[in-house]
Coordinates of C-alpha atoms in Angstrom, one line a residue:
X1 CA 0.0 0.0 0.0
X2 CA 1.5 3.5 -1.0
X3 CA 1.2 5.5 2.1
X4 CA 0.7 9.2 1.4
X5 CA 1.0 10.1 4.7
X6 CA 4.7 9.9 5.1
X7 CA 4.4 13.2 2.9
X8 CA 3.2 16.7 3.8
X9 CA 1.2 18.6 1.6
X10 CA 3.6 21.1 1.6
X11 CA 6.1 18.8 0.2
X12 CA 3.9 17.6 -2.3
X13 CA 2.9 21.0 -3.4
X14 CA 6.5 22.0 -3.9
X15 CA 7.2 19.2 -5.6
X16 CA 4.3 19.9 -7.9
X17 CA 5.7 23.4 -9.0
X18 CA 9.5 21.9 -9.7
X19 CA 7.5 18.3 -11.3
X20 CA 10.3 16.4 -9.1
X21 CA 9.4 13.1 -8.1
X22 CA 8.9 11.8 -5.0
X23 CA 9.6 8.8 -3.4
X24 CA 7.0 6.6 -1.6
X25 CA 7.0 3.3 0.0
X26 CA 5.0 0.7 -0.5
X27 CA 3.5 -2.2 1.9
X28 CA 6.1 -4.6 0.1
X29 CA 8.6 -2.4 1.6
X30 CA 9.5 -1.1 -2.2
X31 CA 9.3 2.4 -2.9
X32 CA 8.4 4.0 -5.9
X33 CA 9.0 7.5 -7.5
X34 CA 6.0 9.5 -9.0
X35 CA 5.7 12.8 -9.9
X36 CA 3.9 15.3 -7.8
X37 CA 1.6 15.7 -10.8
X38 CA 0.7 11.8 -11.6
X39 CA -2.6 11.2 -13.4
X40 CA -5.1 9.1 -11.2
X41 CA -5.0 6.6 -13.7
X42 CA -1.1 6.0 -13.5
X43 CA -1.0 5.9 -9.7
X44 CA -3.1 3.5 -10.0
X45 CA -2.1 0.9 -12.2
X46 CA 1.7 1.5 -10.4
X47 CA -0.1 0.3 -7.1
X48 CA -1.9 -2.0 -8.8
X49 CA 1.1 -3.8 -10.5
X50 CA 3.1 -2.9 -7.3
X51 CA 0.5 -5.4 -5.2
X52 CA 0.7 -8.2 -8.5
X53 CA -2.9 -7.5 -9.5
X54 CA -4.1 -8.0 -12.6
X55 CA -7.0 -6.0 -13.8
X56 CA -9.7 -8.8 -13.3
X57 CA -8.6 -9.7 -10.1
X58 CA -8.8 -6.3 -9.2
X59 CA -11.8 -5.5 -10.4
X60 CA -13.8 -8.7 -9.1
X61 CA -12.3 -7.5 -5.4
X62 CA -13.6 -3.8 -5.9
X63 CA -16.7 -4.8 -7.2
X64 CA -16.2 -3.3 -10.8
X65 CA -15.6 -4.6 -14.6
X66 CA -12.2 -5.0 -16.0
X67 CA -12.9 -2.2 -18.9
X68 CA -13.4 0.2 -16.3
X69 CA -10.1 0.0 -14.5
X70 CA -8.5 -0.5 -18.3
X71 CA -10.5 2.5 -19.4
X72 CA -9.6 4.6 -15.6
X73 CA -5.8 3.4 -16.2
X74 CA -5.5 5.1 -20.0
X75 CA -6.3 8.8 -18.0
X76 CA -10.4 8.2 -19.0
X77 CA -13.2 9.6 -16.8
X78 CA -13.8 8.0 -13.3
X79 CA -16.0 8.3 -10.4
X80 CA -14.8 9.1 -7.4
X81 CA -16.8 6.6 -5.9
X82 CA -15.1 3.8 -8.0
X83 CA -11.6 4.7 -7.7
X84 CA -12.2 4.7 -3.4
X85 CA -13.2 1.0 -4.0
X86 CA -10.3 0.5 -6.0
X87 CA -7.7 1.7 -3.6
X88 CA -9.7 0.0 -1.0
X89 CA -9.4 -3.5 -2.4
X90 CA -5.9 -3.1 -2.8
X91 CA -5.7 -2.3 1.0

């Protein structure tokens, strides 16, 4: 799991205006480097293929089709609603 917390939004926000990446840690213990400005999308296939997932497993645990995480992974509209579950059923 990619924990957000270990960085402030000021840090973030900074980041943001120089587009530097930052470095996060994952539940694996592997940490992975994303720009400030990521796309919801890309964030979360990386946590997706960070955890092993593949797009029907994690769509049958979040309760949604696989074209819908395909479609939310390629920077296409998604509800907020959906993308909670999502990062929810990855943990």
């Amino acid at each position: 799991m990619i924990r957000m917390e270990d960085h402030d939004a000021h840090e973030m926000d900074e980041a943001a205006d120089r587009d530097t990446p930052i470095n996060i840690g994952t539940r694996s213990g592997a940490s992975i480097d994303i720009a400030a400005s990521i796309e919801p999308g890309a964030l979360l296939r990386a946590m997706r293929e960070e955890l092993g997932y593949g797009q029907r497993e994690l769509a049958q645990a979040a309760g949604c089709s696989q074209p819908q995480i395909c479609v939310a992974e390629r920077g296409g509209d998604l509800r907020l609603s959906t993308f909670r579950r999502l990062i929810a059923a990855m943990g």
